[in-house]
């Protein structure tokens, strides 16, 4: 420790000198890690035929590393983890300097040579093994185990002592362990007394507890075990008793005072029988026991009845039978049947061939499970939880991990019903099995075959009775299930009828253009998901809503017709007043004579410049022109070199565009040879774009309405007037929905006078 302490205290200067020398030798050409000697250093780093000797030269206790000087003069780096446990110092301390070490490996690293697996002299010495006793003593003998005497913490598995020698040395220990097993065993046999001999003393602590004294300890055995060993003589005391479903007799040990044991000599359960201990009883006791046993013997039919009732009343069997009956009932229930599947990860098993001696093979894989669902109801509206509601699922037995069953749902249903019935039959057959009583003439007079026949006949009779009772119960339960299913189907049909009634009322409202309140329709319901009670409530609400609509539609139609007639009268009065006003204005305008003068001047100028034919073509009627009024006006102004707006100015309260149209109309008539007067020079004000007034379309009966051309995708319809012109309009949203549904839509033309009926459209 002094050397180590001095190393730590004087390490500052030595470390600096050592590092400088090591770096200098590494950089210089001739250094141990220089370019010239790098190859030689690597060759020297591999020990030839053993370990390299060296000593610990420098050490940094704080950082846990230092340098070793090898026997060939090289200095190598060494970390504290490479030191063996004998010379490895505690944390923060340094090993003893100049202590000899053996280096197994020297490897080249980035910064130089480094030592690995550094051992002290004790580690390098060969291992010395000896057999030494270990463990607790067993009857004065201890186990012999190999121990390395010169190196601690070496496993005995590395021992060089032959296994046969170790086994020979432990032969006494094996015998002692066998002796210990016999001693600790609760039962005693002849081998126990051959090994330990007769006990030095015997005492009884309790009637059924015997203590055997030996030199090395005491052995406690039960009186029942002592009787079974047959090492001591036993004799009946003459007392017996009935305990539960058996008869027990008392036996004593003449050689062991106070020890006694009660043993079963006869069984009273179902088929009473006698045990071998019965033969040890006294004659009088045997007669009494026989008389008691004969009282308990029942006829085969009574035994069958008792076992059958016990079978049906047992909790486990009762649950199994109830489950099988419920499954059969569920498989017969009405409703939808379908096969579904689900895939999940599982650990799969694959047995290997006998040639492969690695055991069985397990691996992670996917397992597809198929199931049959019966008695389900299909939902009217899809849901994230599935398309079906209710029912019961059964796993389809399938031998493969993947794939689907080949049977249909109905075939699987019939197959599962047959399997469940066979399982139910197997339950009875298993419980029915019973061996006939032993042919003991002291107890039974019937031979085994006759006994079995009477037993089975009674069992079959009771089984048939209970099966007939179950058939009646199952038929009644299945009838109730079918009745409930039919009730649900009938209510579902009533709900669909109520919906149809509401749809007809709403369709009539749309055709009649009666506005419906938003979100006024009751709950539509969901067949397959809703209960019978809820659907009945929905039927009542839908019926009441349909009745309300049927009462509302005629009233709304009458009210709308009255409003229409009122609005029509107002429009006719406004139109009459408008025409009277226009007529007055036209008379005042025509009386001034300016329009006629301008028209005649333009007609004469056009005929002079362009000629009559070209002038007529230029001033042709707008209704027959291939282009519009604005284009014609521009052509006239270009041909005559006049600005029509400047020529016309403003007459009275007419707009300039209407003045221009009136002048152009008058010029067209003058060039055509017509006698245009002041009263007839002005076109109809109701349609300035067309000088010819459209005749009103007469109102026709609904049954005589013509069928119009089918509307386009956006709902635009078209009808043709008698004069060849066409009017069009777009169906509103309600009419478009009704048209798409295939209904007939009567069309009123808003562009014609009085908004008459002009036809109908229908898909």
XYZ file of C-alpha atoms in Angstrom:
763
model
C 0.000 0.000 0.000
C 2.977 2.315 0.615
C 4.198 1.794 -2.899
C 0.714 2.459 -4.204
C 0.436 5.608 -2.106
C 3.794 6.950 -3.266
C 2.741 6.258 -6.839
C -0.386 8.338 -6.397
C 1.455 11.200 -4.686
C 4.343 11.345 -7.197
C 2.247 10.576 -10.251
C 2.048 14.157 -11.580
C 5.654 14.310 -12.738
C 5.910 10.679 -13.791
C 2.697 10.867 -15.792
C 3.874 13.903 -17.732
C 7.260 12.314 -18.499
C 5.642 8.991 -19.495
C 3.091 10.643 -21.793
C 5.721 12.824 -23.460
C 7.964 9.825 -24.043
C 5.070 7.737 -25.381
C 3.900 10.502 -27.731
C 7.459 11.160 -28.894
C 8.018 7.483 -29.666
C 4.665 7.332 -31.455
C 5.420 10.356 -33.677
C 9.096 9.758 -34.392
C 10.062 7.409 -37.114
C 11.789 4.981 -34.816
C 9.091 4.901 -32.102
C 7.248 1.687 -31.201
C 4.145 2.941 -33.073
C 6.002 4.867 -35.746
C 5.712 4.039 -39.427
C 8.968 2.022 -39.516
C 8.303 -0.110 -36.464
C 4.485 -0.428 -36.667
C 4.692 -3.753 -38.452
C 7.317 -5.075 -35.985
C 5.186 -3.931 -33.042
C 2.201 -5.828 -34.340
C 4.320 -8.924 -34.804
C 5.624 -8.638 -31.240
C 2.146 -8.021 -29.854
C 1.099 -11.592 -30.595
C 2.583 -13.903 -27.931
C 4.210 -16.969 -29.278
C 3.265 -20.079 -27.311
C 1.984 -18.383 -24.113
C 1.520 -15.165 -22.160
C 3.773 -12.100 -22.138
C 5.341 -11.174 -18.838
C 5.524 -7.624 -17.572
C 5.174 -5.265 -14.624
C 2.885 -2.371 -13.661
C 4.883 0.780 -14.441
C 2.529 3.757 -14.009
C -1.083 4.105 -12.844
C -3.697 6.884 -12.639
C -5.979 5.936 -9.742
C -8.531 8.680 -10.466
C -9.063 7.768 -14.137
C -8.635 4.027 -13.714
C -5.861 3.268 -16.236
C -2.095 3.060 -16.468
C 0.836 1.572 -18.402
C 2.581 -1.770 -18.245
C 6.207 -2.473 -19.208
C 6.550 -5.785 -21.006
C 9.571 -8.066 -20.905
C 10.564 -6.962 -24.463
C 10.805 -3.326 -23.337
C 7.498 -2.026 -24.747
C 5.099 0.096 -22.720
C 1.420 -0.660 -23.345
C -1.820 0.928 -22.163
C -3.986 -0.974 -19.627
C -7.472 -0.249 -18.285
C -8.482 -1.322 -14.775
C -11.227 -3.620 -16.189
C -8.529 -5.789 -17.815
C -6.875 -6.642 -14.470
C -7.732 -9.913 -12.790
C -9.697 -9.858 -9.547
C -6.572 -10.556 -7.413
C -4.766 -7.351 -8.374
C -7.741 -5.170 -9.386
C -7.776 -2.276 -6.846
C -10.904 -0.706 -5.358
C -12.301 2.339 -7.081
C -10.071 5.414 -6.603
C -6.980 3.368 -5.689
C -3.996 2.069 -7.645
C -2.503 -1.442 -7.790
C 0.929 -2.184 -6.371
C 3.551 -0.850 -8.770
C 6.285 -3.110 -10.175
C 4.122 -6.175 -9.367
C 4.593 -8.921 -11.983
C 1.734 -9.618 -14.377
C 1.022 -11.883 -17.359
C -0.600 -10.388 -20.470
C -2.606 -12.716 -22.695
C -3.209 -10.275 -25.565
C -1.698 -7.002 -26.841
C -3.795 -5.275 -29.518
C -3.026 -2.288 -31.724
C -5.429 0.632 -31.225
C -5.686 4.113 -32.719
C -3.387 5.705 -30.118
C -1.029 2.776 -29.543
C -0.767 -0.670 -27.999
C -3.245 -1.839 -25.326
C -3.082 -4.880 -23.032
C -6.023 -7.246 -22.533
C -6.686 -10.007 -19.980
C -3.925 -9.096 -17.535
C -3.393 -11.734 -14.800
C -1.195 -12.045 -11.750
C 1.100 -14.939 -10.931
C -1.582 -16.745 -8.941
C -3.928 -16.721 -11.909
C -1.275 -18.077 -14.206
C -0.586 -21.095 -11.945
C -2.363 -24.364 -12.910
C -5.598 -25.215 -11.091
C -5.332 -27.759 -8.258
C -8.516 -29.758 -7.522
C -9.440 -31.811 -4.465
C -12.589 -33.592 -3.246
C -13.860 -31.898 -0.098
C -17.031 -32.533 1.942
C -19.790 -29.959 1.524
C -23.393 -29.544 2.548
C -25.200 -30.816 5.659
C -24.617 -34.252 7.107
C -27.083 -37.027 6.260
C -26.848 -39.841 8.818
C -23.225 -38.819 9.496
C -22.196 -38.594 5.821
C -21.521 -35.446 3.754
C -21.393 -35.062 -0.023
C -17.937 -34.858 -1.680
C -17.529 -32.097 -4.268
C -14.510 -30.940 -6.385
C -12.928 -27.732 -5.068
C -10.074 -25.648 -6.603
C -7.690 -25.086 -3.680
C -5.450 -22.470 -5.268
C -8.056 -20.295 -7.042
C -11.302 -19.028 -5.501
C -14.627 -18.631 -7.303
C -13.922 -21.355 -9.839
C -16.931 -23.459 -10.796
C -16.815 -27.180 -10.052
C -17.822 -27.813 -13.660
C -14.239 -26.925 -14.621
C -12.870 -29.662 -12.392
C -10.212 -32.014 -13.787
C -11.170 -34.843 -11.406
C -12.824 -37.693 -13.349
C -16.572 -38.069 -12.886
C -16.213 -41.769 -11.992
C -13.943 -40.891 -9.086
C -16.456 -38.345 -7.785
C -19.286 -40.914 -7.994
C -17.254 -43.560 -6.150
C -16.479 -41.076 -3.396
C -20.206 -40.258 -3.016
C -21.489 -43.848 -2.791
C -21.895 -43.617 1.019
C -23.744 -40.321 0.605
C -26.223 -41.894 -1.855
C -26.965 -44.682 0.603
C -27.485 -42.096 3.315
C -29.921 -40.148 1.096
C -31.902 -43.342 0.430
C -32.002 -43.996 4.139
C -33.201 -40.423 4.718
C -36.017 -40.926 2.152
C -37.225 -44.048 3.968
C -37.140 -42.195 7.263
C -39.116 -39.188 5.986
C -41.756 -41.258 4.178
C -45.111 -41.225 5.955
C -45.813 -44.909 5.275
C -43.639 -47.672 6.669
C -42.966 -50.968 4.964
C -40.723 -54.004 5.418
C -37.810 -52.138 3.803
C -37.961 -49.575 6.604
C -37.425 -52.222 9.271
C -34.725 -53.966 7.197
C -32.839 -50.668 7.072
C -33.364 -49.343 10.601
C -34.269 -52.529 12.473
C -36.685 -52.797 15.359
C -37.316 -49.620 17.332
C -35.691 -49.255 20.758
C -38.985 -48.091 22.203
C -42.664 -47.586 21.256
C -45.138 -45.232 22.800
C -48.591 -43.978 21.851
C -49.257 -40.262 21.987
C -52.755 -40.577 20.615
C -55.042 -43.424 19.652
C -53.953 -43.017 16.049
C -50.346 -41.781 16.543
C -47.461 -44.192 17.286
C -43.910 -42.971 18.079
C -40.967 -45.278 17.193
C -37.735 -44.467 19.077
C -34.298 -45.015 17.470
C -30.808 -43.949 18.438
C -30.734 -41.173 15.824
C -34.269 -39.899 16.420
C -37.992 -40.645 16.657
C -40.305 -41.712 13.823
C -44.019 -40.836 14.074
C -46.423 -43.078 12.132
C -50.207 -43.337 12.081
C -51.995 -46.404 13.390
C -53.536 -46.848 9.930
C -50.025 -46.959 8.354
C -48.845 -49.385 11.066
C -51.755 -51.703 10.220
C -50.988 -51.533 6.491
C -47.329 -52.426 7.113
C -48.436 -55.791 8.622
C -45.409 -55.584 10.923
C -47.571 -55.830 14.033
C -50.496 -58.111 14.672
C -53.970 -56.541 14.759
C -57.228 -57.886 16.168
C -60.853 -56.656 16.063
C -62.182 -55.162 19.240
C -65.751 -56.213 18.360
C -67.035 -52.636 17.967
C -68.351 -51.226 14.702
C -70.324 -48.159 13.614
C -72.119 -46.724 10.607
C -70.470 -43.544 9.392
C -71.898 -41.819 6.305
C -72.202 -44.343 3.496
C -69.818 -46.867 5.038
C -69.448 -49.168 8.066
C -66.238 -48.976 10.099
C -64.866 -51.434 12.653
C -62.316 -50.878 15.424
C -58.993 -52.810 15.449
C -56.366 -52.870 18.223
C -52.650 -53.730 18.370
C -51.979 -56.412 21.014
C -48.250 -55.607 20.984
C -48.779 -51.829 21.248
C -50.780 -50.863 24.263
C -53.332 -48.100 23.658
C -53.062 -48.047 19.854
C -56.218 -48.621 17.837
C -57.588 -47.777 14.416
C -61.002 -47.602 12.707
C -61.113 -49.219 9.232
C -63.902 -49.408 6.645
C -65.257 -52.954 6.362
C -68.311 -52.323 4.127
C -69.638 -49.697 1.686
C -73.284 -48.666 1.692
C -73.254 -46.450 -1.460
C -75.708 -47.569 -4.207
C -74.358 -51.112 -4.582
C -73.121 -52.061 -1.078
C -70.037 -54.265 -0.931
C -67.724 -55.850 1.663
C -64.035 -54.993 2.069
C -61.225 -57.400 2.890
C -61.109 -56.111 6.470
C -64.582 -57.617 6.889
C -62.965 -61.063 7.072
C -61.017 -59.998 10.205
C -64.197 -59.318 12.187
C -65.620 -61.732 14.727
C -68.454 -63.995 13.612
C -71.046 -62.122 15.615
C -69.866 -58.775 14.275
C -69.937 -60.122 10.717
C -73.575 -61.182 11.082
C -74.533 -57.774 12.426
C -72.709 -55.973 9.636
C -74.261 -58.250 6.994
C -77.730 -57.559 8.326
C -77.065 -53.811 8.221
C -75.695 -53.973 4.683
C -78.650 -55.977 3.377
C -80.992 -53.290 4.668
C -79.254 -50.779 2.357
C -79.379 -52.925 -0.790
C -81.877 -51.534 -3.352
C -83.426 -53.210 -6.398
C -81.786 -52.356 -9.768
C -84.777 -50.221 -10.805
C -84.549 -48.119 -7.627
C -80.807 -47.684 -8.132
C -81.385 -46.551 -11.713
C -84.006 -44.054 -10.537
C -81.736 -42.713 -7.780
C -78.734 -42.307 -10.099
C -80.914 -40.727 -12.788
C -82.279 -38.128 -10.355
C -78.783 -37.453 -9.001
C -77.563 -36.994 -12.569
C -80.225 -34.401 -13.359
C -79.808 -32.559 -10.056
C -76.019 -32.262 -10.210
C -75.108 -28.617 -10.773
C -72.455 -29.210 -13.418
C -74.604 -31.652 -15.419
C -77.611 -29.402 -15.071
C -75.689 -26.488 -16.598
C -74.332 -28.623 -19.427
C -77.768 -30.008 -20.316
C -79.352 -26.550 -20.079
C -76.672 -25.133 -22.391
C -77.162 -27.903 -24.975
C -80.937 -27.442 -24.966
C -80.566 -23.664 -25.350
C -78.163 -24.158 -28.250
C -80.580 -26.492 -30.039
C -83.411 -24.015 -29.507
C -81.274 -21.120 -30.796
C -80.272 -23.092 -33.901
C -83.962 -23.722 -34.692
C -85.043 -20.116 -34.102
C -86.325 -18.164 -37.158
C -84.329 -15.304 -38.602
C -81.294 -14.582 -40.765
C -78.375 -17.050 -40.864
C -74.899 -16.170 -42.110
C -71.252 -17.217 -41.789
C -68.637 -14.704 -40.608
C -64.911 -14.899 -39.977
C -62.270 -13.096 -37.911
C -58.465 -13.296 -38.014
C -56.153 -12.916 -35.017
C -52.544 -13.655 -34.137
C -51.735 -16.796 -32.161
C -48.889 -19.152 -31.310
C -49.134 -22.112 -33.664
C -47.755 -25.600 -33.094
C -46.056 -27.775 -35.662
C -44.731 -31.231 -34.642
C -41.342 -32.105 -36.087
C -40.295 -35.401 -37.592
C -38.565 -38.023 -35.391
C -35.273 -37.343 -37.181
C -35.207 -33.775 -35.866
C -34.255 -33.947 -32.214
C -35.105 -30.399 -31.266
C -38.601 -31.091 -30.015
C -41.808 -29.542 -31.345
C -41.820 -26.234 -33.187
C -43.910 -23.191 -32.185
C -44.238 -20.046 -34.279
C -46.315 -16.884 -34.490
C -49.029 -16.967 -37.136
C -52.537 -15.883 -38.051
C -55.606 -17.942 -37.238
C -58.936 -17.440 -39.021
C -61.986 -18.389 -36.972
C -65.335 -18.951 -38.681
C -68.650 -18.683 -36.892
C -72.298 -19.291 -37.783
C -74.847 -16.727 -36.591
C -78.521 -17.774 -36.503
C -81.759 -16.038 -35.523
C -80.457 -12.562 -36.388
C -82.367 -9.603 -37.856
C -80.897 -7.600 -40.728
C -80.706 -3.893 -40.013
C -82.432 -1.596 -42.438
C -79.710 1.032 -42.077
C -76.008 0.018 -41.967
C -74.144 0.652 -38.722
C -70.522 0.463 -37.582
C -71.428 -2.367 -35.188
C -72.564 -4.612 -38.044
C -75.399 -5.222 -40.475
C -77.270 -7.636 -38.180
C -78.772 -7.439 -34.713
C -79.445 -10.202 -32.204
C -79.020 -13.895 -32.886
C -76.490 -16.329 -31.452
C -73.083 -17.279 -32.846
C -71.509 -20.721 -32.918
C -67.883 -21.426 -33.734
C -67.593 -23.597 -36.824
C -65.228 -26.513 -36.169
C -62.496 -26.483 -38.783
C -59.224 -28.361 -38.850
C -57.201 -25.848 -40.851
C -55.816 -22.534 -39.620
C -57.041 -20.710 -42.727
C -59.763 -21.195 -45.302
C -63.541 -21.182 -45.191
C -66.076 -23.957 -44.594
C -67.559 -25.463 -47.728
C -71.094 -25.844 -46.356
C -73.798 -23.207 -46.616
C -75.328 -21.567 -43.569
C -78.370 -23.861 -43.650
C -76.194 -26.979 -43.986
C -74.032 -25.863 -41.065
C -77.167 -25.188 -39.013
C -78.458 -28.746 -39.579
C -74.992 -30.169 -38.860
C -74.677 -28.292 -35.554
C -78.200 -29.330 -34.472
C -77.272 -32.989 -35.048
C -74.008 -32.539 -33.114
C -75.736 -30.877 -30.146
C -78.348 -33.623 -29.964
C -75.605 -36.256 -30.097
C -73.765 -34.493 -27.256
C -76.958 -34.468 -25.202
C -77.394 -38.193 -25.838
C -73.752 -38.830 -24.893
C -74.321 -37.118 -21.547
C -77.066 -39.620 -20.719
C -75.102 -42.587 -22.044
C -72.074 -41.652 -19.956
C -74.137 -41.272 -16.780
C -76.016 -44.497 -17.524
C -72.916 -46.667 -17.417
C -72.609 -48.647 -14.183
C -70.974 -51.934 -13.371
C -73.204 -54.539 -11.762
C -72.458 -55.416 -8.145
C -69.871 -58.063 -7.350
C -71.326 -61.603 -7.395
C -71.290 -61.954 -3.619
C -73.802 -64.608 -2.665
C -73.922 -63.255 0.890
C -75.515 -60.013 -0.426
C -77.045 -60.492 -3.892
C -79.304 -63.138 -5.421
C -79.530 -61.733 -9.008
C -76.851 -62.617 -11.552
C -75.013 -59.640 -13.153
C -76.815 -59.913 -16.524
C -80.293 -59.848 -15.013
C -79.301 -57.017 -12.705
C -77.963 -54.944 -15.634
C -81.108 -55.600 -17.688
C -83.450 -54.355 -14.963
C -81.216 -51.351 -14.328
C -81.034 -50.303 -18.010
C -84.758 -50.806 -18.624
C -85.654 -48.472 -15.780
C -83.060 -45.916 -16.878
C -84.319 -45.946 -20.489
C -87.878 -45.551 -19.271
C -87.032 -42.491 -17.183
C -84.868 -41.044 -19.961
C -87.718 -41.357 -22.483
C -90.105 -39.664 -20.032
C -87.819 -36.691 -19.493
C -87.059 -36.424 -23.224
C -90.780 -36.340 -24.052
C -91.237 -33.629 -21.441
C -88.363 -31.644 -22.931
C -89.829 -31.981 -26.424
C -93.093 -30.438 -25.245
C -91.236 -27.605 -23.471
C -88.945 -26.983 -26.449
C -91.879 -26.996 -28.891
C -93.749 -24.487 -26.707
C -90.674 -22.264 -26.395
C -89.964 -22.474 -30.130
C -93.594 -21.598 -30.855
C -93.334 -18.511 -28.644
C -90.115 -17.518 -30.418
C -91.724 -17.885 -33.846
C -94.776 -15.959 -32.671
C -92.550 -13.150 -31.434
C -90.672 -13.164 -34.747
C -93.920 -13.052 -36.739
C -95.178 -10.215 -34.567
C -91.994 -8.291 -35.297
C -92.349 -8.938 -39.028
C -95.992 -7.795 -38.999
C -95.128 -4.618 -37.104
C -92.282 -4.004 -39.562
C -94.736 -4.346 -42.474
C -97.116 -1.913 -40.752
C -94.224 0.531 -40.340
C -93.384 0.274 -44.059
C -97.074 0.842 -44.904
C -97.122 3.913 -42.649
C -94.039 5.231 -44.412
C -95.689 4.690 -47.818
C -98.755 6.569 -46.589
C -96.577 9.501 -45.505
C -94.646 9.444 -48.808
C -97.885 9.546 -50.813
C -99.129 12.483 -48.752
C -95.826 14.333 -49.208
C -95.837 13.529 -52.942
C -99.320 14.967 -53.252
C -98.164 18.031 -51.332
C -95.246 18.537 -53.734
C -97.479 18.141 -56.797
C -99.942 20.558 -55.271
C -97.041 22.899 -54.415
C -97.921 22.946 -50.746
C -94.857 23.911 -48.686
C -93.978 21.438 -45.909
C -92.522 22.391 -42.554
C -88.827 21.648 -42.170
C -88.071 18.586 -40.025
C -91.760 18.040 -39.330
C -91.756 14.383 -40.369
C -91.695 11.997 -37.342
C -88.944 9.448 -36.694
C -88.678 7.162 -39.741
C -87.531 4.171 -37.632
C -84.986 1.428 -38.345
C -86.360 -2.035 -39.031
C -84.072 -4.635 -37.534
C -82.682 -2.368 -34.802
C -85.758 -0.904 -33.113
C -87.955 -2.898 -30.761
C -91.600 -3.758 -31.389
C -92.792 -1.149 -28.882
C -90.720 1.599 -30.482
C -91.895 0.717 -34.002
C -95.526 0.790 -32.827
C -94.968 4.299 -31.480
C -93.428 5.294 -34.821
C -96.406 3.837 -36.733
C -98.829 5.885 -34.640
C -96.808 9.082 -35.176
C -96.442 8.526 -38.954
C -100.154 7.789 -39.374
C -101.098 10.944 -37.501
C -98.658 12.943 -39.658
C -100.150 11.526 -42.879
C -103.693 12.383 -41.728
C -102.555 15.910 -40.919
C -101.017 16.318 -44.383
C -104.133 14.995 -46.123
C -106.202 17.578 -44.257
C -103.705 20.377 -44.908
C -103.302 19.921 -48.687
C -106.918 20.738 -49.814
C -107.054 23.768 -47.537
C -103.699 25.000 -48.789
C -104.735 24.463 -52.433
C -107.988 26.393 -51.928
C -106.152 29.200 -50.163
C -103.531 29.374 -52.889
C -106.200 29.361 -55.639
C -107.972 32.238 -53.944
C -104.713 34.143 -53.648
C -103.967 33.394 -57.302
C -107.340 34.667 -58.453
C -106.891 37.794 -56.358
C -103.402 38.370 -57.753
C -104.679 37.677 -61.295
C -107.399 40.292 -60.924
C -104.842 42.798 -59.614
C -102.470 42.043 -62.508
C -105.276 42.406 -65.079
C -106.249 45.770 -63.622
C -102.606 46.915 -63.642
C -102.202 45.700 -67.245
C -105.376 47.492 -68.330
C -104.209 50.730 -66.735
C -100.755 50.326 -68.295
C -102.166 49.778 -71.773
C -104.476 52.749 -71.406
C -101.533 54.909 -70.347
C -99.373 53.703 -73.230
C -102.170 54.252 -75.694
C -102.546 57.800 -74.460
C -98.827 58.390 -74.713
C -98.706 56.902 -78.209
C -101.548 59.134 -79.348
C -99.813 62.180 -77.954
C -96.469 61.102 -79.483
C -97.943 60.295 -82.899
C -99.908 63.549 -82.947
C -96.667 65.526 -83.013
C -95.806 63.990 -86.402
C -92.092 63.966 -85.671
C -91.734 60.144 -85.696
C -93.371 59.869 -89.121
C -91.295 62.655 -90.569
C -88.034 61.095 -89.371
C -89.076 57.670 -90.655
C -89.980 59.022 -94.113
C -86.712 60.988 -94.315
C -84.642 57.894 -93.431
C -86.580 55.697 -95.873
C -86.036 58.137 -98.741
C -82.331 58.550 -97.925
C -81.784 54.765 -97.641
C -83.569 54.081 -100.946
C -81.539 56.799 -102.649
C -78.148 55.626 -101.311
C -78.610 51.854 -101.239
C -81.440 51.022 -103.555
C -84.826 49.596 -102.618
C -83.786 45.927 -102.281
C -80.732 46.600 -100.184
C -82.620 49.121 -98.051
C -85.392 46.614 -97.411
C -82.837 43.989 -96.392
C -81.141 46.504 -94.119
C -84.388 47.613 -92.392
C -86.003 44.147 -92.223
C -88.196 43.109 -89.264
C -86.306 42.194 -86.113
C -88.413 39.054 -85.573
C -87.244 37.727 -88.959
C -83.673 39.112 -88.818
C -80.804 36.645 -88.304
C -79.251 38.975 -85.746
C -80.440 41.317 -83.036
C -81.634 44.925 -82.908
C -78.333 46.381 -81.710
C -76.420 44.796 -84.588
C -79.055 46.015 -87.144
C -78.936 49.528 -85.722
C -75.141 49.551 -86.057
C -75.360 48.386 -89.693
C -77.923 51.089 -90.539
C -75.833 53.836 -88.905
C -72.733 52.642 -90.804
C -74.552 52.463 -94.163
C -76.299 55.875 -93.851
C -73.595 57.635 -91.827
C -76.043 58.749 -89.184
C -76.269 58.420 -85.411
C -79.798 57.244 -84.598
C -79.587 58.470 -81.020
C -78.796 61.993 -82.194
C -81.529 61.844 -84.843
C -84.191 60.697 -82.451
C -83.304 62.805 -79.398
C -86.047 62.287 -76.734
C -89.744 62.438 -77.522
C -92.055 62.985 -74.670
C -91.361 60.342 -71.971
C -90.139 57.467 -74.224
C -86.594 56.136 -73.885
C -84.228 56.544 -76.834
C -84.040 52.784 -77.452
C -87.823 52.548 -77.835
C -87.844 55.642 -80.111
C -85.225 54.020 -82.330
C -87.244 50.779 -82.479
C -90.374 52.708 -83.446
C -88.559 54.603 -86.223
C -86.929 51.421 -87.590
C -90.299 49.683 -87.609
C -91.878 52.589 -89.462
C -89.033 52.721 -92.021
C -89.413 48.969 -92.635
C -93.144 49.458 -93.337
C -92.529 52.439 -95.642
C -89.879 50.578 -97.670
C -92.277 47.636 -97.962
C -94.867 49.806 -99.609
C -97.259 50.068 -96.664
C -99.270 53.224 -95.953
C -98.018 54.156 -92.477
C -100.223 56.636 -90.666
C -99.548 58.461 -87.441
C -101.841 56.134 -85.444
C -100.217 52.905 -86.671
C -96.577 54.000 -86.827
C -95.805 52.964 -83.236
C -95.178 49.190 -82.506
C -96.760 47.346 -79.522
C -95.084 48.536 -76.316
C -95.570 45.183 -74.629
C -92.738 43.649 -76.713
C -90.239 46.180 -78.095
C -87.947 43.433 -79.313
C -90.633 42.002 -81.665
C -93.078 44.200 -83.572
C -95.572 41.339 -83.840
C -97.628 40.691 -80.726
C -97.881 37.101 -79.561
C -101.401 35.739 -79.301
C -102.523 34.590 -75.860
C -102.526 30.881 -75.320
C -106.052 29.638 -74.554
C -106.651 27.792 -71.283
C -107.289 24.064 -71.839
C -108.481 21.240 -69.607
C -105.916 19.220 -67.613
C -106.786 15.936 -69.320
C -106.317 17.614 -72.739
C -102.867 19.090 -71.993
C -100.185 18.097 -74.514
C -97.001 16.393 -73.402
C -94.001 18.729 -73.673
C -90.441 17.837 -74.551
C -88.626 16.231 -71.618
C -86.662 18.757 -69.514
C -82.873 18.642 -69.538
C -80.717 17.605 -66.560
C -81.076 21.016 -64.920
C -84.877 21.066 -65.330
C -85.360 23.522 -68.233
C -88.557 22.878 -70.252
C -89.669 24.334 -73.590
C -93.022 24.870 -75.347
C -93.810 26.315 -78.782
C -96.412 29.018 -79.472
C -98.810 28.934 -82.460
C -96.802 31.679 -84.213
C -93.618 29.560 -84.076
C -91.879 31.332 -81.173
C -90.822 29.396 -78.043
C -91.008 30.000 -74.316
C -88.929 28.183 -71.680
C -88.576 28.123 -67.923
C -86.922 25.978 -65.202
C -88.681 23.570 -62.849
C -88.461 24.543 -59.205
C -86.763 22.210 -56.694
C -89.968 20.452 -55.536
C -91.202 19.848 -59.091
C -87.755 18.595 -60.127
C -87.792 16.001 -57.295
C -91.319 14.901 -58.225
C -90.344 14.691 -61.930
C -87.318 12.546 -61.109
C -89.622 10.277 -59.095
C -91.724 9.678 -62.243
C -94.650 11.909 -61.355
C -96.630 14.049 -63.817
C -95.958 17.804 -63.552
C -98.460 20.275 -65.105
C -96.662 23.315 -66.582
C -97.838 26.939 -66.430
C -95.930 29.371 -68.684
C -95.018 32.592 -66.852
C -94.070 34.268 -70.159
C -97.552 33.892 -71.658
C -100.396 36.233 -70.716
C -102.491 35.105 -67.718
C -99.942 32.364 -66.859
C -101.957 29.563 -68.557
C -101.459 25.770 -68.449
C -99.515 24.853 -71.607
C -98.759 21.111 -71.103
C -97.201 18.552 -68.820
C -93.855 16.731 -68.456
C -93.288 13.232 -67.142
C -90.399 10.755 -67.222
